[in-house]
Tab-separated table of C-alpha atoms and ligand atoms in Angstrom:
chain	number	residue	atom	x	y	z
A	1	MET	CA	130.965	86.664	-93.469
A	2	GLU	CA	129.504	86.324	-96.959
A	3	ASN	CA	127.578	89.272	-98.365
A	4	GLN	CA	124.922	87.079	-99.897
A	5	PHE	CA	123.618	83.826	-98.441
A	6	LYS	CA	120.848	81.298	-99.057
A	7	ALA	CA	117.502	81.094	-97.273
A	8	PHE	CA	114.339	79.038	-97.802
A	9	PHE	CA	111.224	81.181	-98.202
A	10	VAL	CA	107.503	80.485	-98.070
A	11	ASN	CA	105.240	82.901	-99.968
A	12	LYS	CA	101.468	83.079	-99.861
A	13	THR	CA	99.317	84.242	-102.758
A	14	ASP	CA	95.537	83.847	-102.483
A	15	ASP	CA	95.094	80.392	-100.966
A	16	GLN	CA	98.378	78.970	-102.206
A	17	VAL	CA	101.747	78.689	-100.514
A	18	THR	CA	104.835	78.460	-102.703
A	19	THR	CA	108.426	77.906	-101.634
A	20	GLU	CA	111.826	78.925	-103.014
A	21	VAL	CA	115.470	79.019	-101.986
A	22	LYS	CA	116.871	82.467	-102.697
A	23	GLU	CA	119.878	84.660	-101.967
A	24	ILE	CA	119.459	87.403	-99.386
A	25	ASN	CA	121.762	89.587	-97.271
A	26	LEU	CA	121.960	90.674	-93.630
A	27	GLU	CA	119.689	93.692	-94.195
A	28	ASN	CA	116.870	91.268	-95.053
A	29	LEU	CA	117.057	89.634	-91.611
A	30	PRO	CA	114.822	90.847	-88.762
A	31	GLU	CA	115.986	92.803	-85.695
A	32	GLY	CA	118.093	91.088	-83.055
A	33	ASP	CA	121.358	91.610	-81.210
A	34	VAL	CA	123.138	88.368	-82.171
A	35	VAL	CA	124.034	87.245	-85.703
A	36	ILE	CA	124.534	83.482	-85.996
A	37	LYS	CA	126.099	81.453	-88.806
A	38	VAL	CA	123.649	78.578	-88.800
A	39	ALA	CA	125.216	75.112	-88.869
A	40	TYR	CA	122.036	73.031	-88.657
A	41	SER	CA	118.288	73.453	-88.383
A	42	SER	CA	115.657	70.706	-88.163
A	43	VAL	CA	112.188	69.736	-89.350
A	44	ASN	CA	109.368	69.762	-86.807
A	45	TYR	CA	105.634	69.220	-87.270
A	46	LYS	CA	105.134	72.956	-86.671
A	47	ASP	CA	107.455	73.698	-89.619
A	48	GLY	CA	105.220	71.483	-91.732
A	49	LEU	CA	102.206	73.554	-90.643
A	50	ALA	CA	104.167	76.707	-91.569
A	51	SER	CA	104.185	75.504	-95.174
A	52	LEU	CA	100.378	75.182	-95.344
A	53	PRO	CA	98.073	78.013	-96.507
A	54	ASN	CA	95.882	77.602	-93.394
A	55	GLY	CA	98.516	76.262	-91.007
A	56	ASN	CA	98.054	79.265	-88.669
A	57	ILE	CA	101.765	79.385	-87.845
A	58	VAL	CA	103.326	82.072	-90.057
A	59	ARG	CA	102.185	85.620	-89.255
A	60	SER	CA	103.255	87.401	-92.500
A	61	TYR	CA	104.759	86.537	-95.889
A	62	PRO	CA	107.270	86.166	-97.481
A	63	PHE	CA	108.814	84.304	-94.565
A	64	VAL	CA	111.750	82.063	-93.597
A	65	PRO	CA	110.447	79.184	-91.411
A	66	GLY	CA	112.437	76.829	-89.169
A	67	ILE	CA	111.699	76.929	-85.427
A	68	ASP	CA	115.128	75.467	-84.552
A	69	LEU	CA	118.689	76.505	-85.256
A	70	ALA	CA	122.165	75.903	-83.912
A	71	GLY	CA	125.330	77.651	-85.004
A	72	VAL	CA	128.239	79.943	-84.252
A	73	VAL	CA	127.985	83.586	-83.171
A	74	VAL	CA	129.340	85.945	-85.846
A	75	SER	CA	128.628	89.216	-84.024
A	76	SER	CA	126.845	90.223	-80.835
A	77	SER	CA	126.018	93.465	-79.067
A	78	ASP	CA	125.135	91.496	-75.915
A	79	PRO	CA	128.279	90.869	-73.810
A	80	ARG	CA	126.913	87.451	-72.741
A	81	PHE	CA	127.631	86.189	-76.266
A	82	GLN	CA	130.967	86.509	-78.069
A	83	GLN	CA	132.055	85.876	-81.631
A	84	GLY	CA	132.814	82.150	-82.000
A	85	ASP	CA	130.397	80.967	-79.272
A	86	GLU	CA	128.374	77.878	-80.176
A	87	VAL	CA	124.681	78.428	-79.468
A	88	ILE	CA	121.175	76.970	-79.806
A	89	ALA	CA	118.050	79.029	-80.502
A	90	THR	CA	114.639	77.361	-80.589
A	91	SER	CA	111.001	78.433	-80.305
A	92	TYR	CA	109.821	81.798	-78.962
A	93	GLU	CA	108.904	83.662	-82.176
A	94	ILE	CA	111.552	81.887	-84.280
A	95	GLY	CA	110.016	80.446	-87.454
A	96	VAL	CA	106.652	82.008	-86.569
A	97	SER	CA	106.948	85.805	-86.739
A	98	HIS	CA	110.766	86.065	-86.709
A	99	TYR	CA	112.788	84.601	-89.613
A	100	GLY	CA	113.898	81.110	-88.594
A	101	GLY	CA	116.561	78.478	-89.057
A	102	TYR	CA	116.141	77.670	-92.782
A	103	SER	CA	118.786	80.266	-93.596
A	104	GLU	CA	122.584	80.259	-93.668
A	105	TYR	CA	122.584	83.219	-91.250
A	106	ALA	CA	120.054	84.266	-88.609
A	107	ARG	CA	119.710	87.360	-86.421
A	108	ILE	CA	118.141	86.489	-83.075
A	109	PRO	CA	117.387	88.425	-79.849
A	110	SER	CA	119.924	87.309	-77.236
A	111	GLU	CA	117.230	86.434	-74.668
A	112	TRP	CA	116.111	83.563	-76.922
A	113	ILE	CA	119.593	82.009	-77.115
A	114	VAL	CA	121.018	79.113	-75.074
A	115	PRO	CA	124.776	78.408	-74.984
A	116	LEU	CA	125.487	74.951	-76.444
A	117	PRO	CA	125.966	72.737	-73.380
A	118	THR	CA	129.235	70.842	-72.963
A	119	GLY	CA	128.733	67.282	-74.176
A	120	LEU	CA	126.560	68.119	-77.181
A	121	SER	CA	127.703	69.026	-80.715
A	122	LEU	CA	125.794	71.543	-82.840
A	123	LYS	CA	124.608	68.679	-85.020
A	124	GLU	CA	123.445	66.580	-82.065
A	125	SER	CA	121.564	69.561	-80.659
A	126	MET	CA	119.527	69.723	-83.853
A	127	VAL	CA	118.955	65.964	-84.007
A	128	TYR	CA	117.199	66.665	-80.729
A	129	GLY	CA	115.831	70.107	-81.675
A	130	THR	CA	112.432	71.166	-80.387
A	131	ALA	CA	111.149	67.592	-80.630
A	132	GLY	CA	113.941	66.285	-78.383
A	133	PHE	CA	113.619	69.232	-76.043
A	134	THR	CA	109.891	68.521	-75.728
A	135	ALA	CA	110.494	64.820	-75.092
A	136	ALA	CA	113.081	65.664	-72.430
A	137	LEU	CA	110.830	68.286	-70.802
A	138	SER	CA	108.034	65.691	-70.731
A	139	VAL	CA	110.212	63.103	-68.961
A	140	HIS	CA	111.602	65.757	-66.592
A	141	GLN	CA	108.081	66.862	-65.582
A	142	LEU	CA	106.882	63.257	-65.188
A	143	GLU	CA	109.790	62.640	-62.817
A	144	LYS	CA	108.958	65.821	-60.897
A	145	SER	CA	105.424	64.431	-60.495
A	146	GLY	CA	106.824	61.329	-58.856
A	147	LEU	CA	107.392	58.893	-61.729
A	148	THR	CA	110.155	56.344	-61.128
A	149	PRO	CA	110.910	53.063	-62.939
A	150	GLU	CA	109.529	51.104	-59.948
A	151	LYS	CA	106.066	52.672	-60.380
A	152	GLY	CA	105.346	50.723	-63.574
A	153	LYS	CA	105.332	50.869	-67.360
A	154	VAL	CA	105.397	54.163	-69.259
A	155	LEU	CA	103.478	54.649	-72.513
A	156	VAL	CA	104.801	56.782	-75.393
A	157	THR	CA	102.280	57.594	-78.148
A	158	GLY	CA	103.226	58.681	-81.685
A	159	ALA	CA	106.359	56.726	-80.912
A	160	THR	CA	108.013	56.781	-84.340
A	161	GLY	CA	107.783	60.587	-84.535
A	162	GLY	CA	110.367	63.079	-83.308
A	163	VAL	CA	109.010	63.659	-79.796
A	164	GLY	CA	108.009	59.995	-79.494
A	165	SER	CA	111.291	58.414	-80.647
A	166	ILE	CA	113.393	60.563	-78.357
A	167	ALA	CA	111.050	60.018	-75.391
A	168	VAL	CA	111.273	56.232	-75.902
A	169	SER	CA	115.052	56.297	-75.843
A	170	ILE	CA	115.403	58.705	-72.897
A	171	LEU	CA	112.976	56.659	-70.797
A	172	ALA	CA	114.751	53.402	-71.705
A	173	LYS	CA	118.099	54.945	-70.785
A	174	LYS	CA	116.695	55.989	-67.398
A	175	GLY	CA	115.613	52.405	-66.684
A	176	TYR	CA	111.897	52.614	-67.491
A	177	GLU	CA	109.924	49.817	-69.103
A	178	VAL	CA	108.616	51.582	-72.209
A	179	VAL	CA	105.458	50.702	-74.107
A	180	ALA	CA	105.549	52.375	-77.522
A	181	SER	CA	102.364	52.970	-79.459
A	182	THR	CA	102.513	53.489	-83.219
A	183	GLY	CA	100.328	53.580	-86.312
A	184	LYS	CA	103.170	52.099	-88.359
A	185	ALA	CA	103.049	48.301	-88.264
A	186	SER	CA	106.345	48.180	-90.185
A	187	GLU	CA	108.304	50.019	-87.483
A	188	HIS	CA	108.076	47.671	-84.501
A	189	ASP	CA	111.708	46.588	-84.869
A	190	TYR	CA	112.852	50.211	-85.050
A	191	LEU	CA	111.007	51.000	-81.817
A	192	LYS	CA	112.498	47.968	-80.066
A	193	LYS	CA	115.941	49.005	-81.283
A	194	ILE	CA	115.612	52.474	-79.736
A	195	GLY	CA	114.449	51.116	-76.372
A	196	ALA	CA	110.799	50.012	-76.354
A	197	SER	CA	110.186	46.784	-74.466
A	198	GLU	CA	106.679	46.445	-75.887
A	199	VAL	CA	105.096	47.881	-79.055
A	200	ILE	CA	101.338	48.295	-79.443
A	201	SER	CA	99.115	49.784	-82.155
A	202	ARG	CA	97.204	53.063	-81.934
A	203	GLU	CA	94.012	50.964	-81.850
A	204	GLU	CA	95.203	49.130	-78.741
A	205	VAL	CA	95.605	52.464	-76.967
A	206	LEU	CA	92.056	53.421	-77.910
A	207	GLY	CA	90.539	50.044	-76.969
A	208	GLU	CA	87.147	48.904	-78.227
A	209	LYS	CA	85.207	51.630	-76.467
A	210	LEU	CA	86.300	54.822	-74.739
A	211	LYS	CA	85.478	54.469	-71.027
A	212	PRO	CA	85.730	57.126	-68.289
A	213	LEU	CA	87.907	54.696	-66.314
A	214	ASP	CA	89.559	51.606	-67.718
A	215	LYS	CA	92.070	48.971	-66.638
A	216	GLN	CA	95.100	50.630	-64.986
A	217	LEU	CA	98.040	49.929	-67.324
A	218	TRP	CA	100.615	52.716	-67.317
A	219	ALA	CA	102.227	54.699	-64.482
A	220	GLY	CA	103.074	57.510	-66.862
A	221	ALA	CA	102.667	58.608	-70.461
A	222	VAL	CA	104.440	60.908	-72.907
A	223	ASP	CA	101.715	61.961	-75.310
A	224	PRO	CA	102.444	64.043	-78.423
A	225	VAL	CA	99.206	62.807	-80.058
A	226	GLY	CA	96.344	64.273	-77.985
A	227	GLY	CA	92.673	63.945	-78.968
A	228	LYS	CA	90.689	60.764	-78.357
A	229	SER	CA	93.928	58.848	-77.855
A	230	LEU	CA	94.801	61.055	-74.857
A	231	ALA	CA	91.329	60.509	-73.388
A	232	ALA	CA	91.939	56.741	-73.612
A	233	VAL	CA	95.411	57.115	-72.094
A	234	LEU	CA	94.030	59.055	-69.106
A	235	SER	CA	91.483	56.323	-68.423
A	236	LYS	CA	94.319	53.741	-68.234
A	237	ILE	CA	96.881	55.584	-66.072
A	238	THR	CA	97.504	53.912	-62.725
A	239	TYR	CA	96.551	55.522	-59.400
A	240	GLY	CA	98.558	58.758	-58.841
A	241	GLY	CA	100.264	58.512	-62.239
A	242	SER	CA	100.753	61.277	-64.810
A	243	ALA	CA	100.422	61.964	-68.520
A	244	ALA	CA	102.542	64.685	-70.136
A	245	VAL	CA	100.726	66.104	-73.160
A	246	SER	CA	102.610	68.044	-75.807
A	247	GLY	CA	100.905	67.559	-79.147
A	248	LEU	CA	97.869	67.316	-81.335
A	249	THR	CA	98.642	65.049	-84.288
A	250	GLY	CA	95.618	62.943	-83.249
A	251	GLY	CA	93.299	65.938	-82.759
A	252	THR	CA	92.613	68.866	-80.458
A	253	ASP	CA	89.374	67.757	-78.786
A	254	LEU	CA	89.728	65.842	-75.541
A	255	PRO	CA	86.618	63.677	-74.986
A	256	ALA	CA	87.590	62.703	-71.424
A	257	SER	CA	85.780	62.754	-68.078
A	258	VAL	CA	86.939	64.073	-64.691
A	259	PHE	CA	87.015	60.546	-63.214
A	260	PRO	CA	90.735	59.744	-63.733
A	261	PHE	CA	91.563	62.977	-61.869
A	262	ILE	CA	89.077	62.751	-58.995
A	263	LEU	CA	89.022	58.991	-58.445
A	264	ARG	CA	92.605	58.028	-59.264
A	265	GLY	CA	94.517	61.260	-58.573
A	266	VAL	CA	95.869	61.229	-62.124
A	267	ASN	CA	97.874	64.291	-63.204
A	268	LEU	CA	97.669	65.861	-66.640
A	269	LEU	CA	100.907	67.760	-67.264
A	270	GLY	CA	100.972	70.436	-69.958
A	271	ILE	CA	104.247	70.601	-71.886
A	272	ASP	CA	105.171	73.832	-73.671
A	273	SER	CA	108.538	74.247	-75.347
A	274	VAL	CA	107.819	77.661	-76.870
A	275	TYR	CA	107.743	79.956	-73.848
A	276	CYS	CA	109.405	77.527	-71.435
A	277	PRO	CA	111.337	79.828	-69.040
A	278	MET	CA	115.067	80.230	-69.740
A	279	GLU	CA	116.240	78.594	-66.482
A	280	MET	CA	114.201	75.459	-67.218
A	281	ARG	CA	115.321	75.602	-70.854
A	282	LYS	CA	118.984	75.478	-69.783
A	283	THR	CA	118.257	72.649	-67.336
A	284	ILE	CA	116.620	70.572	-70.068
A	285	TRP	CA	119.402	71.185	-72.629
A	286	ASN	CA	121.950	70.227	-69.958
A	287	ARG	CA	120.084	66.997	-69.267
A	288	LEU	CA	120.056	66.235	-73.016
A	289	ALA	CA	123.838	66.649	-72.941
A	290	THR	CA	124.318	64.467	-69.846
A	291	ASP	CA	121.984	61.963	-68.157
A	292	PHE	CA	119.351	62.034	-70.947
A	293	LYS	CA	121.931	61.757	-73.757
A	294	THR	CA	121.265	58.771	-75.958
A	295	GLU	CA	124.336	58.390	-78.201
A	296	ASP	CA	123.021	55.400	-80.194
A	297	LEU	CA	119.725	57.095	-80.844
A	298	LEU	CA	121.353	60.225	-82.215
A	299	GLU	CA	123.006	58.069	-84.879
A	300	THR	CA	119.923	55.936	-85.570
A	301	ILE	CA	117.274	58.608	-85.985
A	302	GLN	CA	119.005	61.336	-87.939
A	303	HIS	CA	118.380	61.984	-91.605
A	304	GLU	CA	120.315	64.897	-93.068
A	305	ILE	CA	118.802	67.043	-95.823
A	306	SER	CA	119.592	70.300	-97.664
A	307	LEU	CA	117.511	73.500	-97.978
A	308	GLU	CA	116.496	72.338	-101.459
A	309	GLU	CA	115.028	69.097	-100.045
A	310	LEU	CA	112.790	70.908	-97.558
A	311	PRO	CA	109.511	70.884	-99.560
A	312	GLN	CA	109.444	67.087	-99.592
A	313	ALA	CA	110.531	66.838	-95.952
A	314	LEU	CA	107.774	69.222	-94.829
A	315	ASP	CA	105.226	67.199	-96.778
A	316	THR	CA	106.461	63.950	-95.196
A	317	ILE	CA	106.101	65.254	-91.640
A	318	LEU	CA	102.619	66.632	-92.360
A	319	LYS	CA	101.512	63.216	-93.627
A	320	GLY	CA	102.625	61.628	-90.321
A	321	GLN	CA	105.177	59.575	-92.287
A	322	ALA	CA	108.338	60.952	-90.692
A	323	LYS	CA	110.486	58.518	-88.743
A	324	GLY	CA	112.977	59.968	-86.296
A	325	ARG	CA	114.409	63.403	-87.040
A	326	MET	CA	115.291	65.287	-90.208
A	327	ILE	CA	118.084	67.835	-89.789
A	328	VAL	CA	118.912	70.559	-92.311
A	329	LYS	CA	122.617	71.160	-92.963
A	330	LEU	CA	123.380	74.833	-93.577
A	331	SER	CA	127.178	75.061	-93.265
B	1	LIG	N1	104.024	71.470	-76.859
B	1	LIG	C1	105.140	71.760	-77.497
B	1	LIG	O1	105.890	72.655	-77.119
B	1	LIG	C2	105.497	70.937	-78.691
B	1	LIG	C3	106.820	70.826	-79.118
B	1	LIG	C4	107.123	69.963	-80.190
B	1	LIG	C5	106.092	69.295	-80.828
B	1	LIG	N2	104.819	69.501	-80.417
B	1	LIG	C6	103.716	68.786	-81.055
B	1	LIG	O2	103.922	67.395	-80.825
B	1	LIG	C7	103.398	66.664	-81.917
B	1	LIG	C8	104.479	65.731	-82.445
B	1	LIG	O3	105.549	66.488	-82.984
B	1	LIG	P1	106.742	65.741	-83.744
B	1	LIG	O4	107.704	66.796	-84.130
B	1	LIG	O5	107.163	64.568	-82.955
B	1	LIG	O6	105.959	65.251	-85.048
B	1	LIG	P2	106.183	63.940	-85.918
B	1	LIG	O7	107.632	63.628	-86.016
B	1	LIG	O8	105.392	64.119	-87.152
B	1	LIG	O9	105.524	62.790	-85.023
B	1	LIG	C9	104.141	62.709	-84.817
B	1	LIG	C10	103.731	61.247	-84.746
B	1	LIG	O10	102.352	61.198	-84.347
B	1	LIG	C11	101.763	60.023	-84.885
B	1	LIG	N3	100.565	60.416	-85.634
B	1	LIG	C12	100.503	61.089	-86.793
B	1	LIG	N4	99.232	61.268	-87.193
B	1	LIG	C13	98.468	60.684	-86.233
B	1	LIG	C14	97.064	60.512	-86.066
B	1	LIG	N5	96.193	60.975	-86.961
B	1	LIG	N6	96.631	59.864	-84.964
B	1	LIG	C15	97.504	59.396	-84.046
B	1	LIG	N7	98.854	59.517	-84.172
B	1	LIG	C16	99.314	60.156	-85.249
B	1	LIG	C17	102.798	59.386	-85.815
B	1	LIG	O11	103.485	58.390	-85.043
B	1	LIG	P3	103.115	56.832	-85.152
B	1	LIG	O12	102.935	56.541	-86.609
B	1	LIG	O13	104.301	56.149	-84.555
B	1	LIG	O14	101.847	56.609	-84.387
B	1	LIG	C18	103.757	60.524	-86.081
B	1	LIG	O15	105.033	60.061	-86.422
B	1	LIG	C19	102.880	67.699	-82.899
B	1	LIG	O16	101.508	67.902	-82.679
B	1	LIG	C20	103.644	68.938	-82.537
B	1	LIG	O17	102.980	70.112	-82.937
B	1	LIG	C21	104.503	70.298	-79.380
């Protein structure tokens, strides 16, 4: 392997965060038993927060963000991983307190690593990345709570985003009638193309007035938006239906009442990709490589960038302007 390689750093001085691409070597990488030549990383909302002075993601500076990476094992002291193995590593402390995927090489503890499932390339795994994993985990948990296509329509909020886009296409592939909600009036055709049968605005989700219980519209919901929007979603879920909540782009407060739960048996499913147990993690990656795999979508939503283009990409995702998934090519 090369002695020197490139990595993207964030630095914090006073209340300012600056970024730079610089050359480092293996000694600069944190502890871990597996060294990976990174092929691709990706851009998630959390990576955007990692580039903000008060984003509350990065624990110490200077730091290499990037919560996702996929690549080839260069060396390993864990016999479960051999040189040449293709692997995925996402979440845990990666890109938070452990140098992440915006680097040509990464050193990662083996217990955070998933073998690349058959049926998925390294590049495809990063088009999915944490956003795709979260969308898939959301659909998986909705199904475990009893959702089937016969039960009724399924709402996806923040539908043009990473989690949203992938959820729309997985649900469509599995035969669901998908209602996509978006703040981007210009993207209705895009959402129809990736599988939505109906597209509505964020305002339509909210309705004129937030009510404890409203008209029953959706048997399930994938919600990466949270906040007031989630409260409105809960009030419109049909009897016994479920909402899988993963995000907070619309806010962290949930101004809801207990009525959807106690009068309609609605389930609120919490979705966490970060400490999702390894067995479930492997199950979800395998589903993304098989019955959840959406070949057309992978082509449609990807936008490839370099380490040098990261500052603009991070800004775009923070402004809620990202469409689909940005992947970072490292080798
Ligand atoms: N729980 C977990 O483990 C987990 C994992 C991954 C992501 N997340 C969270 O999930 C969320 C989405 O992540 P992502 O990677 O999909 O981000 P993303 O690509 O930026 O998508 C977020 C989407 O939310 C919508 N949105 C943005 N600002 C909004 C606002 N003020 N009100 C309502 N909707 C708004 C936009 O879609 P439209 O314009 O189409 O409405 C935007 O594209 C983030 O909060 C992220 O932190 C959580």
